[in-house]
Each structure stands twice: as structure tokens, then as C-alpha cells.
Short mmCIF file of C-alpha atoms in Angstrom, two decimals:
data_model
loop_
_atom_site.label_atom_id
_atom_site.label_comp_id
_atom_site.label_asym_id
_atom_site.label_seq_id
_atom_site.Cartn_x
_atom_site.Cartn_y
_atom_site.Cartn_z
CA MET G 12 118.27 115.79 88.00
CA ASP G 13 115.86 114.47 90.65
CA SER G 14 113.37 111.83 89.50
CA PHE G 15 109.89 113.03 88.66
CA GLY G 16 106.78 111.08 87.76
CA ILE G 17 103.35 111.94 86.38
CA TYR G 18 100.23 109.95 87.23
CA LEU G 19 97.19 110.33 84.95
CA HIS G 20 93.95 109.12 86.49
CA ILE G 21 91.51 107.49 84.07
CA PRO G 22 88.42 106.93 86.26
CA TYR G 23 86.20 105.16 83.72
CA CYS G 24 85.24 101.47 84.13
CA LYS G 25 82.98 99.04 82.31
CA ALA G 26 81.71 97.74 85.66
CA LYS G 27 82.41 98.31 89.36
CA CYS G 28 84.14 95.41 91.11
CA ARG G 29 82.55 94.38 94.40
CA TYR G 30 85.68 95.08 96.45
CA CYS G 31 86.67 98.39 94.81
CA ASP G 32 86.53 101.71 96.69
CA PHE G 33 88.48 103.74 94.11
CA TYR G 34 86.75 106.73 92.55
CA SER G 35 85.34 105.69 89.18
CA ALA G 36 82.70 106.56 86.58
CA PRO G 37 80.79 104.48 84.00
CA GLY G 38 82.79 104.05 80.83
CA ALA G 39 81.45 101.17 78.78
CA ARG G 40 81.89 103.23 75.59
CA GLY G 41 85.45 104.29 76.36
CA VAL G 42 86.96 107.50 77.68
CA PRO G 43 85.12 110.66 76.58
CA GLN G 44 87.30 112.99 74.54
CA PRO G 45 86.39 116.01 76.76
CA TYR G 46 88.06 114.18 79.66
CA VAL G 47 91.22 113.61 77.59
CA ASP G 48 91.12 117.27 76.58
CA ALA G 49 91.00 118.25 80.27
CA LEU G 50 94.10 116.12 80.96
CA LEU G 51 95.84 117.78 78.00
CA ARG G 52 94.86 121.21 79.38
CA GLU G 53 96.54 120.42 82.70
CA LEU G 54 99.61 118.80 81.13
CA ALA G 55 100.17 121.97 79.10
CA LYS G 56 100.83 123.77 82.41
CA ASN G 57 103.79 121.53 83.23
CA ASP G 58 107.32 122.15 81.93
CA ARG G 59 109.12 119.42 83.88
CA ARG G 60 109.85 116.27 81.88
CA PRO G 61 109.00 113.05 83.74
CA ASP G 62 111.07 109.88 83.77
CA THR G 63 107.95 107.86 84.65
CA LEU G 64 104.40 108.22 83.38
CA TYR G 65 101.59 106.11 84.84
CA PHE G 66 98.06 105.68 83.46
CA GLY G 67 96.01 104.44 86.46
CA GLY G 68 92.35 104.00 87.11
CA GLY G 69 89.69 103.02 86.70
CA THR G 70 90.53 101.22 83.50
CA PRO G 71 93.07 103.18 81.42
CA ALA G 72 92.89 100.57 78.65
CA LEU G 73 89.50 102.10 77.77
CA LEU G 74 91.53 104.90 76.19
CA SER G 75 92.03 104.56 72.46
CA PRO G 76 95.68 104.23 71.42
CA ALA G 77 95.37 107.64 69.72
CA GLN G 78 94.18 109.22 72.99
CA ALA G 79 97.04 107.57 74.91
CA GLU G 80 99.54 108.79 72.32
CA SER G 81 98.29 112.37 72.57
CA LEU G 82 98.70 112.29 76.37
CA ILE G 83 102.19 110.76 76.17
CA LEU G 84 103.27 113.45 73.70
CA ALA G 85 101.84 116.16 75.96
CA ALA G 86 103.63 114.75 79.02
CA ASN G 87 106.89 114.86 77.03
CA PRO G 88 108.67 112.10 78.97
CA LEU G 89 112.46 111.83 79.01
CA PRO G 90 114.18 109.26 76.76
CA GLY G 91 114.03 105.84 78.39
CA ALA G 92 111.05 106.78 80.54
CA GLU G 93 108.93 104.03 82.08
CA ILE G 94 105.37 104.42 80.73
CA THR G 95 102.79 102.18 82.43
CA LEU G 96 99.19 101.54 81.45
CA GLU G 97 96.79 99.51 83.60
CA ALA G 98 94.36 97.18 81.83
CA ASN G 99 91.69 94.61 82.45
CA PRO G 100 92.21 91.48 80.35
CA ASP G 101 88.87 91.90 78.58
CA THR G 102 89.40 95.57 77.65
CA VAL G 103 92.28 94.94 75.24
CA THR G 104 92.51 93.48 71.76
CA ARG G 105 95.45 92.57 69.59
CA GLU G 106 94.98 95.88 67.74
CA THR G 107 94.78 98.09 70.84
CA LEU G 108 97.80 96.43 72.45
CA HIS G 109 99.87 97.00 69.33
CA GLY G 110 98.53 100.57 69.27
CA PHE G 111 99.48 101.25 72.90
CA ARG G 112 102.94 99.84 72.32
CA ALA G 113 103.40 101.98 69.18
CA ALA G 114 102.21 105.01 71.18
CA GLY G 115 105.12 104.53 73.58
CA VAL G 116 103.72 102.45 76.45
CA THR G 117 106.56 100.31 77.82
CA ARG G 118 104.79 98.58 80.70
CA ILE G 119 101.34 96.97 80.64
CA SER G 120 99.73 95.95 83.93
CA PHE G 121 96.83 93.47 84.00
CA GLY G 122 94.38 93.08 86.89
CA VAL G 123 94.18 89.29 86.71
CA GLN G 124 93.47 88.66 90.44
CA SER G 125 92.67 84.93 90.18
CA ALA G 126 92.84 81.97 87.83
CA ASP G 127 89.52 80.66 89.17
CA ASP G 128 86.50 81.69 87.11
CA THR G 129 84.06 81.21 90.00
CA GLN G 130 86.19 83.52 92.11
CA LEU G 131 86.37 86.11 89.33
CA ARG G 132 82.58 86.17 89.06
CA ARG G 133 82.32 86.49 92.86
CA LEU G 134 84.64 89.52 92.75
CA GLY G 135 82.64 91.15 89.97
CA ARG G 136 85.46 90.80 87.46
CA THR G 137 84.32 90.65 83.83
CA HIS G 138 87.13 88.50 82.43
CA THR G 139 87.92 84.78 82.65
CA ALA G 140 91.17 82.96 83.38
CA ALA G 141 91.39 81.94 79.72
CA GLY G 142 90.83 85.56 78.72
CA ALA G 143 93.64 86.66 81.02
CA ALA G 144 96.00 84.11 79.48
CA GLU G 145 95.08 85.34 76.01
CA ALA G 146 95.63 89.00 76.98
CA LEU G 147 99.08 88.15 78.33
CA ARG G 148 99.89 86.27 75.12
CA MET G 149 98.82 89.23 72.99
CA ALA G 150 100.89 91.61 75.14
CA ARG G 151 103.97 89.46 74.55
CA GLU G 152 103.22 89.46 70.84
CA ALA G 153 102.85 93.26 70.87
CA GLY G 154 106.39 93.52 72.22
CA PHE G 155 105.94 95.04 75.69
CA PRO G 156 109.27 94.81 77.54
CA GLU G 157 107.46 94.88 80.89
CA ILE G 158 104.31 92.83 81.57
CA CYS G 159 102.75 92.96 85.04
CA GLY G 160 99.98 91.02 86.74
CA ASP G 161 97.97 91.46 89.96
CA ILE G 162 96.99 88.65 92.34
CA MET G 163 94.46 89.05 95.16
CA LEU G 164 95.10 86.90 98.23
CA ALA G 165 92.82 85.61 101.01
CA LEU G 166 89.69 85.74 98.88
CA PRO G 167 86.48 83.93 99.92
CA HIS G 168 87.04 80.16 100.15
CA TYR G 169 90.71 80.74 99.27
CA SER G 170 93.38 78.04 99.05
CA ASN G 171 97.08 77.77 98.32
CA ALA G 172 96.08 75.83 95.20
CA GLU G 173 94.23 78.89 93.87
CA PHE G 174 97.32 81.00 94.43
CA ASP G 175 99.53 78.42 92.73
CA ALA G 176 97.27 78.34 89.66
CA THR G 177 97.21 82.14 89.43
CA LEU G 178 100.98 82.42 89.81
CA GLU G 179 101.45 79.81 87.10
CA LEU G 180 99.09 81.71 84.76
CA LEU G 181 101.14 84.90 85.24
CA ARG G 182 104.49 83.13 85.01
CA GLN G 183 103.51 81.33 81.81
CA GLY G 184 102.16 84.65 80.52
CA GLY G 185 105.60 86.19 80.71
CA CYS G 186 105.04 88.55 83.65
CA THR G 187 108.18 90.39 84.74
CA HIS G 188 106.41 91.90 87.75
CA ILE G 189 103.66 90.68 90.09
CA SER G 190 101.65 92.57 92.69
CA ALA G 191 100.14 90.30 95.37
CA TYR G 192 97.92 91.85 98.02
CA LEU G 193 95.33 90.80 100.57
CA LEU G 194 91.64 91.45 99.99
CA LYS G 195 90.45 94.23 102.28
CA ILE G 196 86.75 94.90 102.75
CA GLU G 197 86.49 98.68 102.33
CA PRO G 198 83.55 100.80 103.55
CA GLY G 199 81.05 101.69 100.86
CA THR G 200 81.86 98.75 98.61
CA ALA G 201 79.43 96.03 97.56
CA PHE G 202 81.38 93.56 99.71
CA ALA G 203 80.97 95.86 102.74
CA LYS G 204 77.21 95.97 102.22
CA PHE G 205 76.90 92.26 101.44
CA PRO G 206 79.95 90.45 102.88
CA PRO G 207 80.77 87.22 101.04
CA ASP G 208 80.89 84.01 103.03
CA GLY G 209 84.05 81.96 103.35
CA LEU G 210 86.38 84.86 104.14
CA PRO G 211 89.62 83.74 105.85
CA ASP G 212 90.24 84.99 109.39
CA PRO G 213 93.28 87.25 110.02
CA ASP G 214 95.58 84.35 110.93
CA GLN G 215 94.62 82.45 107.78
CA ALA G 216 95.08 85.59 105.67
CA ALA G 217 98.58 86.04 107.14
CA ASP G 218 99.43 82.45 106.25
CA PHE G 219 98.27 83.01 102.65
CA TYR G 220 100.48 86.10 102.43
CA LEU G 221 103.56 84.32 103.78
CA TYR G 222 102.95 81.40 101.42
CA ALA G 223 102.69 83.81 98.48
CA VAL G 224 105.98 85.52 99.41
CA GLN G 225 107.70 82.14 99.59
CA GLN G 226 106.30 80.83 96.29
CA LEU G 227 106.99 84.06 94.40
CA GLU G 228 110.61 83.97 95.57
CA LYS G 229 110.92 80.38 94.36
CA ALA G 230 109.52 81.44 90.97
CA GLY G 231 112.17 84.16 90.64
CA TYR G 232 110.09 87.17 91.71
CA ARG G 233 112.03 89.03 94.38
CA GLN G 234 110.04 91.01 96.93
CA TYR G 235 110.99 94.68 96.96
CA GLU G 236 107.86 96.14 98.60
CA ILE G 237 105.18 94.77 100.88
CA SER G 238 102.92 93.78 97.95
CA ASN G 239 105.28 93.93 94.96
CA PHE G 240 107.60 91.33 93.47
CA ALA G 241 109.74 91.49 90.34
CA LYS G 242 112.29 89.69 88.28
CA PRO G 243 115.64 91.37 89.05
CA GLY G 244 115.83 94.72 87.26
CA HIS G 245 112.08 94.88 86.57
CA GLU G 246 110.91 96.77 89.66
CA GLY G 247 108.27 99.44 89.05
CA ARG G 248 110.10 102.75 88.86
CA HIS G 249 106.99 104.92 89.18
CA ASN G 250 105.69 103.45 92.43
CA LEU G 251 109.21 103.58 93.88
CA LEU G 252 108.90 107.37 93.59
CA TYR G 253 105.98 107.19 96.04
CA TRP G 254 107.73 104.91 98.51
CA ASN G 255 110.99 106.88 98.38
CA CYS G 256 109.14 110.21 98.84
CA ARG G 257 110.27 111.63 95.50
CA ASP G 258 108.30 114.12 93.40
CA TYR G 259 105.22 112.97 91.53
CA TRP G 260 102.29 114.88 90.08
CA GLY G 261 98.85 113.32 89.87
CA VAL G 262 96.32 114.68 87.39
CA GLY G 263 92.59 113.92 87.36
CA PRO G 264 89.77 113.56 89.90
CA ALA G 265 90.92 111.79 93.10
CA ALA G 266 94.58 111.94 91.99
CA HIS G 267 97.21 112.86 94.58
CA SER G 268 100.59 114.57 94.26
CA CYS G 269 103.66 115.31 96.32
CA LEU G 270 105.86 118.08 94.93
CA GLY G 271 108.60 119.73 96.97
CA ASN G 272 107.33 117.76 99.99
CA VAL G 273 103.89 119.35 99.67
CA ARG G 274 100.93 116.99 99.21
CA ARG G 275 98.05 117.98 96.93
CA PHE G 276 94.90 116.31 95.60
CA TRP G 277 92.07 116.76 93.11
CA PRO G 278 88.43 116.55 94.31
CA ASP G 279 86.37 113.47 93.34
CA ASP G 280 84.51 115.30 90.57
CA VAL G 281 84.81 114.20 86.95
CA GLN G 282 82.58 116.92 85.54
CA GLY G 283 84.28 119.59 87.64
CA PHE G 284 87.64 118.41 86.34
CA ILE G 285 86.42 118.50 82.74
CA ASP G 286 84.93 122.01 82.97
CA GLY G 287 87.75 123.37 85.12
CA SER G 288 85.63 124.25 88.16
CA ALA G 289 87.32 121.61 90.37
CA THR G 290 90.87 122.68 91.16
CA GLU G 291 93.82 121.02 92.85
CA GLN G 292 93.87 121.44 96.64
CA GLU G 293 96.81 121.54 99.06
CA GLU G 294 96.72 118.77 101.68
CA GLY G 295 99.79 119.41 103.85
CA ARG G 296 103.54 118.89 104.03
CA CYS G 297 105.35 115.56 103.98
CA ASN G 298 107.39 114.90 107.12
CA GLY G 299 109.49 112.26 108.86
CA GLU G 300 106.36 110.29 109.72
CA ASP G 301 105.47 109.98 106.03
CA PHE G 302 109.03 108.92 105.22
CA LEU G 303 108.93 106.24 107.94
CA LEU G 304 105.59 104.92 106.69
CA MET G 305 106.79 104.67 103.09
CA GLN G 306 110.28 103.27 103.75
CA LEU G 307 109.05 100.44 105.96
CA ARG G 308 106.92 99.24 103.04
CA LEU G 309 110.15 98.54 101.16
CA ASN G 310 112.24 95.40 101.48
CA LYS G 311 115.37 97.56 101.81
CA GLY G 312 113.87 99.23 104.86
CA LEU G 313 114.56 102.51 106.63
CA ASP G 314 118.01 104.13 106.77
CA LEU G 315 118.28 106.00 110.07
CA ASP G 316 120.63 108.63 108.62
CA GLU G 317 118.07 109.48 105.93
CA TYR G 318 115.32 109.41 108.55
CA ALA G 319 117.28 111.98 110.57
CA GLN G 320 117.39 114.26 107.53
CA TRP G 321 113.57 114.26 107.68
CA GLY G 322 113.72 115.19 111.36
CA GLY G 323 113.01 111.68 112.60
CA ARG G 324 114.64 109.80 115.45
CA PHE G 325 113.67 106.87 117.68
CA THR G 326 113.33 107.31 121.42
CA LYS G 327 114.78 104.79 123.89
CA LEU G 328 111.30 103.31 124.32
CA GLN G 329 110.96 102.87 120.55
CA MET G 330 114.43 101.30 120.34
CA ASP G 331 113.43 98.82 123.04
CA PHE G 332 110.34 97.99 121.00
CA LEU G 333 112.45 97.48 117.86
CA ARG G 334 114.75 95.07 119.71
CA HIS G 335 111.65 93.14 120.72
CA CYS G 336 110.54 93.04 117.06
CA VAL G 337 113.94 91.68 116.04
CA ALA G 338 113.85 89.01 118.75
CA SER G 339 110.35 88.01 117.62
CA GLY G 340 111.37 87.66 113.96
CA TYR G 341 109.40 90.67 112.75
CA ALA G 342 112.35 92.90 111.86
CA GLU G 343 116.06 93.04 111.14
CA PHE G 344 118.13 95.93 112.49
CA ASN G 345 121.89 96.46 112.13
CA GLY G 346 122.04 99.70 114.08
CA ASN G 347 121.54 101.93 111.05
CA ARG G 348 118.96 100.20 108.85
CA LEU G 349 115.63 98.81 109.97
CA ARG G 350 113.73 96.46 107.70
CA LEU G 351 110.66 94.35 108.27
CA THR G 352 110.70 90.62 107.52
CA PRO G 353 107.70 89.10 105.67
CA ALA G 354 106.26 88.18 109.08
CA GLY G 355 106.73 91.79 110.15
CA MET G 356 105.01 93.08 107.04
CA VAL G 357 101.93 91.05 108.01
CA VAL G 358 101.70 93.10 111.23
CA GLN G 359 103.13 96.29 109.75
CA ASN G 360 100.24 98.46 110.95
CA ALA G 361 100.77 97.42 114.57
CA ILE G 362 104.52 98.10 114.29
CA LEU G 363 103.92 101.54 112.77
CA GLU G 364 101.43 102.43 115.49
CA ALA G 365 104.12 101.74 118.09
CA LEU G 366 106.69 103.84 116.20
CA ILE G 367 104.55 106.90 115.41
#
């Protein structure tokens, strides 16, 4: 049976981070039950059992364990399914973590971002480094087999020392998986309106990324995607569905899906989702271009035989460009598989522009 994943969008947040452009809604008091009921209404329409289930947001840890359990039961995942729940360190307690674990969550993912409290305040994060360490400790105590942490790179006034401290916090916290990604100033965010001072230039940001890749490898976290690193055997199965162009169904406002190579999305409308007036829209078909974009994010790279099955092929001009990338240290190519090196991933957008 082909792999299938379900993504449940929980848009509620206690506060909006200054860099965040994701669709969200105020949720200091938790997730309203009518929203959970709307998710249950949509899940009842599905008869395909997922082998991954992902609670993303927003801040899914604002769900109560009972709400999470009801959604897991409704999704009816296969035995051994990977069930991920994103959390902010200050939105969990010992009781809720034990409750989420008892409900069936197998993978908890914390948005730690930095071990520097000044930086966290600058970003608009509501937790502290000590709070993050305590959340990781409680997650270990609750018995989660998979504990994940996020690191943001190239932040204002950034240094390798800040990265080292954050990596050590996550490593000591028992993280099996780490996501490390560069800060990007997105339109419409607080940072776009009021840019912070001390932002690294593009060359400095690239150096921070390459340093992070190197240090994560030394710490035993193997890179398997442009921004994702894991202990061997602990790669995120759900996100691999996206990057390998497998079927996934997103439910909730701003959620996206790809089923049978057809992309769909829900409008950014919480109330419309709750009352049923906002319905899922078709966006278009996935094609060889999409496959190329996704596969070159992965450390394993692009298999040209698989690419051909999607209708893709490189022209002589593109092949000449790829040979140039190899000679420059940006890619490795054995005639059938093309993969980007860490240096190539830094300039991935430029490479993709030349190939599409």
C-alpha cells in the first residue's frame, strides 16, 4: 500500500512571533472545541488509514490531550504510525505531555530556535532557554520515542557560539531530530515592517548554514534534507511524504494537500472552516517540475530515471550547467543521480532557476 499522511492544521497561538508569516489566530485560552469538531467532521469523510499524522500550526500543543486523542481516533492511523505534535516549550506541562503521549503521540517537536534569552525576546518567543531545557526533560520523562527541536540560523547579531549553545541544549535534551533553517524576512511580518538591526548579509548567512551542517554531523545528526538532520533511523516520515511527492491530505484553514498528483488547499478562514462555508479548492496538478524541486531538497538527490517517469529530462544546455555545478563543488552527479552538496543547498534557488 502506498504511504499516506494526514496533516491537521491547528492555527491558534498565544502570541505572534515577529518573523512568522503562517496563518494563525489568537488562542491564549486553547483551541475552541467548535474548531476540533470541524476537524472531526472532515476526518469522518476519509476512509484511508494514514501511516503518518501531523499536528502543525500555529501551536498544536494548545490542544488538550483529550482533544488530541479524539482527533487521533478519528484519523484511525495504521499500527506503528508516526504521530507528530508541534509545541512551544512554554505551552506544555508535565501533565499535558503525559496526556499527549497516552493519546498516541509518538513524536513531539519543540520550536526552541535559540538558547539565548535576549534573542528569544527579540524574535517574539515567549519561552526561555531554561524553559526549553525543562520542556525537553519533561518530554523524555513522558516517554516520547522521538523528540525534535528547531534552530533558527543567521539571526540578528548571530554567532557560531549561539548556534553551539543551542545545539548543546537540544543534544542534552535528548533530541533525535533537529531542524536548522535560516531566518527569512517575510512580507507582512513584524520584522518586515520593522527590520531588526544586526542581520547577517547573505555571505555571512551562508557561512552560518555551512557551520551548522558541519557541527550537526559531528554531533551525530545526519543531514537528509536541506534543513533537517536526524540520528540514523529517526528521520521525519511525514515530511518525507512531501519531498518524495507521495499522497498527503491537509485539513484546516491554509492547509495544503496533494492526492493523486492533484494539489488542493483550504482558504485562510477559520470561521468559514468551522461553519463549513469555506471548502477545499483545487490548485493544479503536480508535474516533473514539482518533483525536481522536492527531490533536490533531499540529501539523496534526484534519480533521473524517476524524473523521466514524471516527464522530466535535462537538455544539453542544462547538462552543461550541471557539469559546471559539479566542478564548482555545488553538486555531485554520477550520470543517473544528481545531488546538491551543502554549498549547493545554500544557492539552491539559483540552481533551480537554471534547471526549470
